[in-house]
Amino acid sequence: MDWLVKYQANLDCAAKRMVLKTPKGDEVLVIGERGNCLSNVVTALRAERMVRKGCEAVLLFVRPVEAEDLTIGDVRTVKEFPDVFSEELPGLPPDREVVFGIDLLPGTVPELLDRGFIRPSVSPWGAPVLFVKKKDGSIRMCIDYRQLNKLTIKNKYPLPRIDDLFDQLKGALVFSKIDLRSGYHQLRVKEADIHKTAFRTRYGHYEFMVMPFGLTNAPVAFMDMMNRVFQPYLDRCVVVFIDDILVYSKSEEEYDAHLRIVLQILREKEVTFLGHVVSAEGIRVDPRKIEAVLDWKPPRSVAEIRSFLGLAGYYRRFVKGFSSVAAPLTKLLWKGVLFVWSDKQQESFEKLKRILTEAPVLIQPKKRKEFVIYCDALHTGLGCVLM
């Protein structure tokens, strides 16, 4: 049967005719001798049994016969229309009655634009759009990031096992389930990676400012954030799986207290994330992280200076003129420079620690406002500022 499928056999058993197609598309006609008996198709297993019983078997090989290559001029009628059989398209096709388009749900892109979730893009990346049905029957716009996902280093952050989550519910009597609204859109994308989220529509090219659906590392990134937010209460009264929150208690009295805790956390206007405190006012340095800087002893080696600058440099955006203040320390990292801890290094070290404790709150810029870049070039370096 595989052989018949391979050569697209067309059988006419009554007429003893069989038409096969070669890999090149040529047709081979096989005509058998006419007789009184009709041909029967049998399975390979039955044929093997018949041979064992002594039935006569004949093995037939069919091979294609190489035919002469014909040109358009060799085929009648066809040779009158050589322009119809051009090997390549001359260019863009003319306007026709039917054009291909991708229609999005009305209001989807404008709504995301108004919320600031996406922005117009000039990125060389561009993924197609698709739609997925939600539980309530409505449609969610998703982006087909399969090609981008193939190039993405997979995040190994572990997602919890469902059976392990259920084990925590032993003895619980009262439950509440909370599903975050547009959970993924509550996590911003790194500025350096925004262009990779670009997608194309008939209305233009856009890119996401917030985490979109469809990215390979999106579930684990969101799971990481949720675990950070509810960490003190995990395995006590809260189960979290991506954007689903389950509050469980052994009594109604405990339940009221547990639910209040979870809702208060969700109400919080400040969230500690990656060593920063994010609030409606802006972004500031996490005081708990600065304590490590304040407790740092004066470095005694190049390795210790590198460690200190690595920690302090993480918050350099909060320190005006960070590179100038840290210059006496960074000079000791130069190749061939002897390690000498002088008053200049001590002053720079203490000043950095003091500035970090007084770091200002950085206000998030309004994306739709105009920005101006001022640049300057000297013999000793380059400088620019975004205002």
Short mmCIF file of C-alpha atoms in Angstrom, two decimals:
data_model
loop_
_atom_site.label_atom_id
_atom_site.label_comp_id
_atom_site.label_asym_id
_atom_site.label_seq_id
_atom_site.Cartn_x
_atom_site.Cartn_y
_atom_site.Cartn_z
CA MET A 1 0.00 0.00 0.00
CA ASP A 2 2.88 2.38 0.76
CA TRP A 3 4.22 1.86 -2.75
CA LEU A 4 0.82 2.61 -4.29
CA VAL A 5 0.49 5.78 -2.20
CA LYS A 6 4.01 6.88 -3.10
CA TYR A 7 3.29 6.77 -6.82
CA GLN A 8 -0.34 7.98 -6.50
CA ALA A 9 -1.69 4.85 -8.15
CA ASN A 10 -5.10 5.12 -9.82
CA LEU A 11 -6.49 1.58 -10.21
CA ASP A 12 -9.24 0.40 -12.52
CA CYS A 13 -9.38 -3.28 -11.65
CA ALA A 14 -12.26 -4.12 -14.00
CA ALA A 15 -10.38 -2.73 -17.02
CA LYS A 16 -7.01 -3.94 -15.75
CA ARG A 17 -5.60 -0.46 -15.98
CA MET A 18 -3.31 1.33 -13.53
CA VAL A 19 -1.99 4.89 -13.81
CA LEU A 20 1.12 5.82 -11.79
CA LYS A 21 2.73 9.22 -11.32
CA THR A 22 6.51 9.59 -11.29
CA PRO A 23 8.30 12.03 -8.93
CA LYS A 24 8.63 14.40 -11.90
CA GLY A 25 4.88 14.39 -12.44
CA ASP A 26 4.85 12.16 -15.53
CA GLU A 27 2.11 9.55 -15.82
CA VAL A 28 2.81 5.87 -16.53
CA LEU A 29 -0.06 3.70 -17.87
CA VAL A 30 0.05 -0.02 -17.09
CA ILE A 31 -2.42 -2.22 -19.03
CA GLY A 32 -2.86 -5.89 -18.15
CA GLU A 33 -4.08 -8.76 -20.28
CA ARG A 34 -7.83 -9.13 -20.36
CA GLY A 35 -9.12 -12.38 -18.94
CA ASN A 36 -12.20 -13.90 -17.49
CA CYS A 37 -11.09 -13.60 -13.84
CA LEU A 38 -11.16 -10.30 -11.98
CA SER A 39 -8.16 -8.98 -10.01
CA ASN A 40 -8.46 -8.95 -6.24
CA VAL A 41 -6.47 -6.77 -3.89
CA VAL A 42 -5.17 -8.74 -0.91
CA THR A 43 -3.23 -7.71 2.15
CA ALA A 44 0.46 -8.48 2.55
CA LEU A 45 -0.33 -10.95 5.34
CA ARG A 46 -2.83 -12.87 3.17
CA ALA A 47 -0.41 -12.89 0.23
CA GLU A 48 2.26 -14.43 2.46
CA ARG A 49 -0.15 -17.14 3.56
CA MET A 50 -1.12 -17.93 -0.06
CA VAL A 51 2.54 -18.29 -1.06
CA ARG A 52 3.09 -20.70 1.83
CA LYS A 53 0.18 -22.78 0.57
CA GLY A 54 1.85 -23.12 -2.83
CA CYS A 55 0.14 -20.41 -4.82
CA GLU A 56 2.20 -19.03 -7.68
CA ALA A 57 3.45 -15.46 -7.15
CA VAL A 58 4.95 -13.03 -9.64
CA LEU A 59 6.95 -9.95 -8.60
CA LEU A 60 6.45 -6.99 -10.92
CA PHE A 61 8.71 -3.91 -10.97
CA VAL A 62 7.48 -0.72 -12.63
CA ARG A 63 9.90 2.02 -13.52
CA PRO A 64 9.23 5.31 -15.28
CA VAL A 65 10.34 5.73 -18.86
CA GLU A 66 12.32 8.88 -19.45
CA ALA A 67 10.32 10.98 -21.88
CA GLU A 68 11.70 13.75 -23.99
CA ASP A 69 11.50 17.19 -22.41
CA LEU A 70 8.82 19.16 -24.17
CA THR A 71 8.76 22.91 -24.52
CA ILE A 72 5.80 25.22 -24.84
CA GLY A 73 6.33 25.31 -28.60
CA ASP A 74 5.86 21.52 -28.81
CA VAL A 75 2.33 21.53 -27.38
CA ARG A 76 -0.49 22.64 -29.63
CA THR A 77 -2.71 25.47 -28.43
CA VAL A 78 -0.32 26.12 -25.51
CA LYS A 79 2.30 27.44 -27.91
CA GLU A 80 -0.08 30.25 -28.79
CA PHE A 81 0.15 31.68 -25.24
CA PRO A 82 3.85 31.84 -24.32
CA ASP A 83 3.34 35.03 -22.28
CA VAL A 84 1.04 33.16 -19.90
CA PHE A 85 3.79 30.70 -18.95
CA SER A 86 6.53 33.14 -17.90
CA GLU A 87 9.08 31.62 -15.53
CA GLU A 88 9.06 34.58 -13.12
CA LEU A 89 6.54 37.21 -12.09
CA PRO A 90 7.30 40.56 -13.73
CA GLY A 91 6.69 42.49 -10.51
CA LEU A 92 3.87 43.44 -8.16
CA PRO A 93 0.49 42.13 -9.33
CA PRO A 94 -2.14 44.61 -10.44
CA ASP A 95 -5.04 45.65 -8.24
CA ARG A 96 -7.69 42.98 -8.19
CA GLU A 97 -11.18 42.61 -6.77
CA VAL A 98 -9.86 40.35 -3.98
CA VAL A 99 -7.01 41.50 -1.72
CA PHE A 100 -5.55 39.66 1.25
CA GLY A 101 -5.83 41.31 4.66
CA ILE A 102 -5.68 40.54 8.37
CA ASP A 103 -8.61 42.06 10.19
CA LEU A 104 -8.23 42.69 13.92
CA LEU A 105 -11.06 42.99 16.37
CA PRO A 106 -12.29 46.60 16.33
CA GLY A 107 -10.66 48.65 19.04
CA THR A 108 -8.00 46.13 20.05
CA VAL A 109 -4.94 48.06 18.88
CA PRO A 110 -6.31 51.54 19.74
CA GLU A 111 -7.19 50.33 23.24
CA LEU A 112 -3.67 49.00 23.84
CA LEU A 113 -2.25 52.27 22.47
CA ASP A 114 -4.43 54.39 24.74
CA ARG A 115 -3.34 52.41 27.77
CA GLY A 116 0.31 52.75 26.85
CA PHE A 117 0.77 48.97 26.55
CA ILE A 118 2.09 49.23 22.99
CA ARG A 119 3.72 51.90 20.86
CA PRO A 120 4.48 52.33 17.14
CA SER A 121 7.62 50.44 16.19
CA VAL A 122 10.40 50.59 13.63
CA SER A 123 11.92 47.31 14.82
CA PRO A 124 13.23 44.81 12.23
CA TRP A 125 11.39 42.13 14.21
CA GLY A 126 7.76 41.46 13.37
CA ALA A 127 5.56 38.57 14.54
CA PRO A 128 2.09 37.78 13.16
CA VAL A 129 -1.11 38.22 15.17
CA LEU A 130 -3.53 35.48 16.18
CA PHE A 131 -6.57 35.25 18.45
CA VAL A 132 -7.34 32.86 21.32
CA LYS A 133 -10.73 32.32 22.90
CA LYS A 134 -10.97 33.10 26.63
CA LYS A 135 -12.93 31.09 29.19
CA ASP A 136 -15.80 33.58 29.02
CA GLY A 137 -16.04 33.24 25.24
CA SER A 138 -14.42 36.59 24.42
CA ILE A 139 -11.35 36.84 22.20
CA ARG A 140 -7.81 37.67 23.35
CA MET A 141 -5.28 39.04 20.89
CA CYS A 142 -2.02 37.06 21.01
CA ILE A 143 1.18 37.28 19.03
CA ASP A 144 2.74 34.29 17.29
CA TYR A 145 6.22 34.45 18.83
CA ARG A 146 7.26 30.92 17.84
CA GLN A 147 10.24 32.08 15.79
CA LEU A 148 11.37 34.45 18.55
CA ASN A 149 10.93 31.69 21.14
CA LYS A 150 13.26 29.41 19.17
CA LEU A 151 16.02 32.01 19.62
CA THR A 152 15.28 32.72 23.28
CA ILE A 153 17.35 31.26 26.12
CA LYS A 154 14.85 29.39 28.26
CA ASN A 155 14.35 30.57 31.84
CA LYS A 156 14.76 27.60 34.18
CA TYR A 157 12.68 29.12 36.99
CA PRO A 158 10.52 26.20 38.21
CA LEU A 159 6.76 26.28 37.89
CA PRO A 160 5.07 24.51 40.83
CA ARG A 161 3.59 21.06 40.30
CA ILE A 162 -0.19 21.00 40.46
CA ASP A 163 -0.24 17.98 42.80
CA ASP A 164 2.18 19.74 45.18
CA LEU A 165 -0.15 22.74 45.30
CA PHE A 166 -3.11 20.51 46.13
CA ASP A 167 -1.19 18.91 48.99
CA GLN A 168 -1.14 22.30 50.75
CA LEU A 169 -4.95 22.35 50.89
CA LYS A 170 -5.22 19.43 53.31
CA GLY A 171 -7.59 20.31 56.16
CA ALA A 172 -8.79 23.56 54.56
CA LEU A 173 -12.55 24.19 54.58
CA VAL A 174 -13.01 27.68 53.13
CA PHE A 175 -11.60 28.83 49.79
CA SER A 176 -11.52 31.90 47.56
CA LYS A 177 -10.11 32.16 44.05
CA ILE A 178 -8.80 35.44 42.65
CA ASP A 179 -7.89 35.85 39.00
CA LEU A 180 -5.79 38.89 38.14
CA ARG A 181 -7.15 41.16 35.45
CA SER A 182 -4.73 41.42 32.51
CA GLY A 183 -2.02 39.96 34.70
CA TYR A 184 0.71 39.84 32.07
CA HIS A 185 0.17 43.48 31.22
CA GLN A 186 1.16 44.40 34.77
CA LEU A 187 4.79 43.46 34.10
CA ARG A 188 6.93 45.83 32.05
CA VAL A 189 9.38 44.73 29.36
CA LYS A 190 13.05 45.71 29.61
CA GLU A 191 13.72 48.77 27.50
CA ALA A 192 16.50 46.94 25.64
CA ASP A 193 14.12 44.09 24.73
CA ILE A 194 11.02 46.06 23.72
CA HIS A 195 11.92 46.01 20.01
CA LYS A 196 11.95 42.19 20.06
CA THR A 197 8.22 42.13 20.91
CA ALA A 198 7.26 43.92 17.68
CA PHE A 199 4.26 42.63 15.77
CA ARG A 200 2.69 43.62 12.50
CA THR A 201 -0.91 44.44 11.67
CA ARG A 202 -2.69 46.04 8.77
CA TYR A 203 -2.80 49.21 10.88
CA GLY A 204 0.94 49.42 11.35
CA HIS A 205 3.97 48.02 13.18
CA TYR A 206 3.83 48.02 17.00
CA GLU A 207 5.84 46.79 19.97
CA PHE A 208 4.86 45.97 23.55
CA MET A 209 5.83 48.06 26.56
CA VAL A 210 4.33 45.40 28.83
CA MET A 211 4.73 41.64 28.75
CA PRO A 212 2.61 40.13 25.98
CA PHE A 213 1.11 36.66 25.74
CA GLY A 214 2.97 34.03 23.74
CA LEU A 215 6.56 34.52 24.89
CA THR A 216 8.31 31.38 26.08
CA ASN A 217 9.58 32.91 29.34
CA ALA A 218 6.44 34.91 30.16
CA PRO A 219 4.81 32.34 32.52
CA VAL A 220 7.94 31.81 34.63
CA ALA A 221 8.71 35.55 34.77
CA PHE A 222 5.21 36.28 36.02
CA MET A 223 5.40 33.33 38.43
CA ASP A 224 8.63 34.76 39.82
CA MET A 225 6.98 38.14 40.44
CA MET A 226 3.93 36.59 42.11
CA ASN A 227 6.09 34.47 44.40
CA ARG A 228 8.02 37.59 45.43
CA VAL A 229 4.81 39.48 46.21
CA PHE A 230 3.18 36.68 48.27
CA GLN A 231 6.35 35.02 49.58
CA PRO A 232 5.57 35.48 53.34
CA TYR A 233 2.20 33.73 52.96
CA LEU A 234 2.97 30.89 50.57
CA ASP A 235 2.27 27.43 52.07
CA ARG A 236 0.39 29.17 54.89
CA CYS A 237 -2.83 30.49 53.41
CA VAL A 238 -2.10 31.29 49.76
CA VAL A 239 -1.48 29.19 46.66
CA VAL A 240 -0.25 31.04 43.57
CA PHE A 241 -0.03 29.67 40.05
CA ILE A 242 0.94 32.33 37.50
CA ASP A 243 -2.00 34.79 37.62
CA ASP A 244 -4.36 32.62 39.71
CA ILE A 245 -4.49 33.14 43.50
CA LEU A 246 -6.19 30.68 45.85
CA VAL A 247 -6.82 31.72 49.46
CA TYR A 248 -7.52 28.77 51.81
CA SER A 249 -8.31 28.53 55.52
CA LYS A 250 -9.38 25.92 58.06
CA SER A 251 -12.18 28.08 59.51
CA GLU A 252 -14.26 31.10 58.60
CA GLU A 253 -12.51 33.16 61.28
CA GLU A 254 -9.09 32.44 59.76
CA TYR A 255 -10.50 32.94 56.28
CA ASP A 256 -11.54 36.54 56.94
CA ALA A 257 -8.05 37.39 58.18
CA HIS A 258 -6.31 35.57 55.33
CA LEU A 259 -8.47 37.13 52.63
CA ARG A 260 -7.91 40.56 54.14
CA ILE A 261 -4.13 40.04 54.00
CA VAL A 262 -4.21 39.04 50.33
CA LEU A 263 -6.47 41.91 49.30
CA GLN A 264 -4.31 44.37 51.22
CA ILE A 265 -1.24 43.13 49.34
CA LEU A 266 -3.06 43.55 46.04
CA ARG A 267 -4.11 47.04 47.09
CA GLU A 268 -0.57 48.13 47.89
CA LYS A 269 0.63 51.02 45.76
CA GLU A 270 4.25 50.11 46.37
CA VAL A 271 5.94 46.92 45.22
CA THR A 272 9.54 45.90 45.83
CA PHE A 273 10.99 44.56 42.63
CA LEU A 274 14.60 43.77 41.67
CA GLY A 275 16.06 45.93 44.42
CA HIS A 276 13.75 48.90 43.70
CA VAL A 277 10.56 50.20 45.27
CA VAL A 278 8.00 50.91 42.54
CA SER A 279 5.06 53.16 43.36
CA ALA A 280 2.76 55.67 41.72
CA GLU A 281 5.24 58.39 42.69
CA GLY A 282 8.09 56.75 40.79
CA ILE A 283 11.02 54.40 41.42
CA ARG A 284 13.40 54.61 44.36
CA VAL A 285 16.18 52.50 45.83
CA ASP A 286 15.14 49.68 48.15
CA PRO A 287 16.38 50.76 51.62
CA ARG A 288 17.13 47.15 52.56
CA LYS A 289 19.59 46.84 49.66
CA ILE A 290 21.34 50.09 50.61
CA GLU A 291 22.10 48.68 54.04
CA ALA A 292 24.61 46.32 52.41
CA VAL A 293 26.35 49.33 50.83
CA LEU A 294 26.48 51.24 54.13
CA ASP A 295 27.97 48.25 55.96
CA TRP A 296 30.68 47.76 53.33
CA LYS A 297 34.20 48.04 54.70
CA PRO A 298 36.93 49.88 52.72
CA PRO A 299 38.17 47.53 49.97
CA ARG A 300 41.59 45.97 50.38
CA SER A 301 42.02 44.51 46.90
CA VAL A 302 41.01 45.00 43.29
CA ALA A 303 38.46 42.19 43.60
CA GLU A 304 36.75 43.93 46.54
CA ILE A 305 36.62 47.24 44.63
CA ARG A 306 35.06 45.45 41.67
CA SER A 307 32.43 43.89 43.95
CA PHE A 308 31.60 47.22 45.59
CA LEU A 309 31.32 49.07 42.27
CA GLY A 310 29.15 46.26 40.94
CA LEU A 311 26.66 46.73 43.77
CA ALA A 312 26.80 50.54 43.78
CA GLY A 313 26.76 50.67 39.98
CA TYR A 314 23.46 48.78 39.95
CA TYR A 315 21.91 52.03 41.27
CA ARG A 316 24.02 54.43 39.20
CA ARG A 317 20.92 55.90 37.57
CA PHE A 318 20.10 57.42 40.99
CA VAL A 319 23.54 59.03 41.39
CA LYS A 320 24.21 62.21 39.43
CA GLY A 321 27.70 62.07 37.90
CA PHE A 322 28.29 58.51 39.08
CA SER A 323 31.28 57.96 36.79
CA SER A 324 32.99 61.14 38.06
CA VAL A 325 32.38 60.31 41.72
CA ALA A 326 33.62 56.73 41.26
CA ALA A 327 36.61 57.71 39.06
CA PRO A 328 39.27 57.33 41.82
CA LEU A 329 37.98 53.78 42.45
CA THR A 330 37.67 52.73 38.81
CA LYS A 331 41.28 53.85 38.14
CA LEU A 332 42.48 51.12 40.47
CA LEU A 333 40.83 48.58 38.12
CA TRP A 334 43.01 49.63 35.20
CA LYS A 335 45.57 47.17 33.98
CA GLY A 336 49.08 47.93 35.25
CA VAL A 337 47.92 50.32 38.02
CA LEU A 338 49.17 49.42 41.51
CA PHE A 339 46.58 49.11 44.25
CA VAL A 340 47.11 52.10 46.54
CA TRP A 341 44.23 53.15 48.81
CA SER A 342 44.69 56.86 49.36
CA ASP A 343 42.54 59.71 50.68
CA LYS A 344 41.03 60.20 47.20
CA GLN A 345 39.77 56.63 47.12
CA GLN A 346 38.43 56.84 50.68
CA GLU A 347 36.61 60.10 49.90
CA SER A 348 35.08 58.61 46.74
CA PHE A 349 34.07 55.47 48.67
CA GLU A 350 32.32 57.42 51.45
CA LYS A 351 30.68 59.85 49.02
CA LEU A 352 29.13 57.05 47.00
CA LYS A 353 27.65 55.49 50.13
CA ARG A 354 26.28 58.84 51.30
CA ILE A 355 24.73 59.71 47.93
CA LEU A 356 22.99 56.34 47.69
CA THR A 357 21.30 56.89 51.07
CA GLU A 358 19.99 60.23 49.77
CA ALA A 359 19.04 58.94 46.32
CA PRO A 360 16.00 60.76 44.86
CA VAL A 361 12.80 59.24 43.57
CA LEU A 362 12.91 58.87 39.78
CA ILE A 363 9.66 59.79 38.06
CA GLN A 364 8.62 57.65 35.13
CA PRO A 365 8.56 59.68 31.88
CA LYS A 366 5.33 60.18 30.00
CA LYS A 367 5.84 58.23 26.81
CA ARG A 368 3.70 60.43 24.58
CA LYS A 369 5.58 63.62 25.42
CA GLU A 370 8.33 65.01 23.21
CA PHE A 371 11.95 64.25 24.17
CA VAL A 372 15.09 66.12 23.17
CA ILE A 373 18.61 64.69 23.12
CA TYR A 374 21.49 67.09 23.74
CA CYS A 375 24.92 65.83 22.73
CA ASP A 376 28.45 67.17 23.14
CA ALA A 377 31.85 65.89 22.08
CA LEU A 378 35.27 66.73 23.51
CA HIS A 379 38.77 65.42 22.93
CA THR A 380 38.45 63.48 26.18
CA GLY A 381 35.02 61.94 25.70
CA LEU A 382 31.39 62.14 24.63
CA GLY A 383 28.31 63.21 26.54
CA CYS A 384 24.57 63.32 26.02
CA VAL A 385 21.42 63.96 28.01
CA LEU A 386 17.78 63.11 27.32
CA MET A 387 15.33 65.82 28.35
#
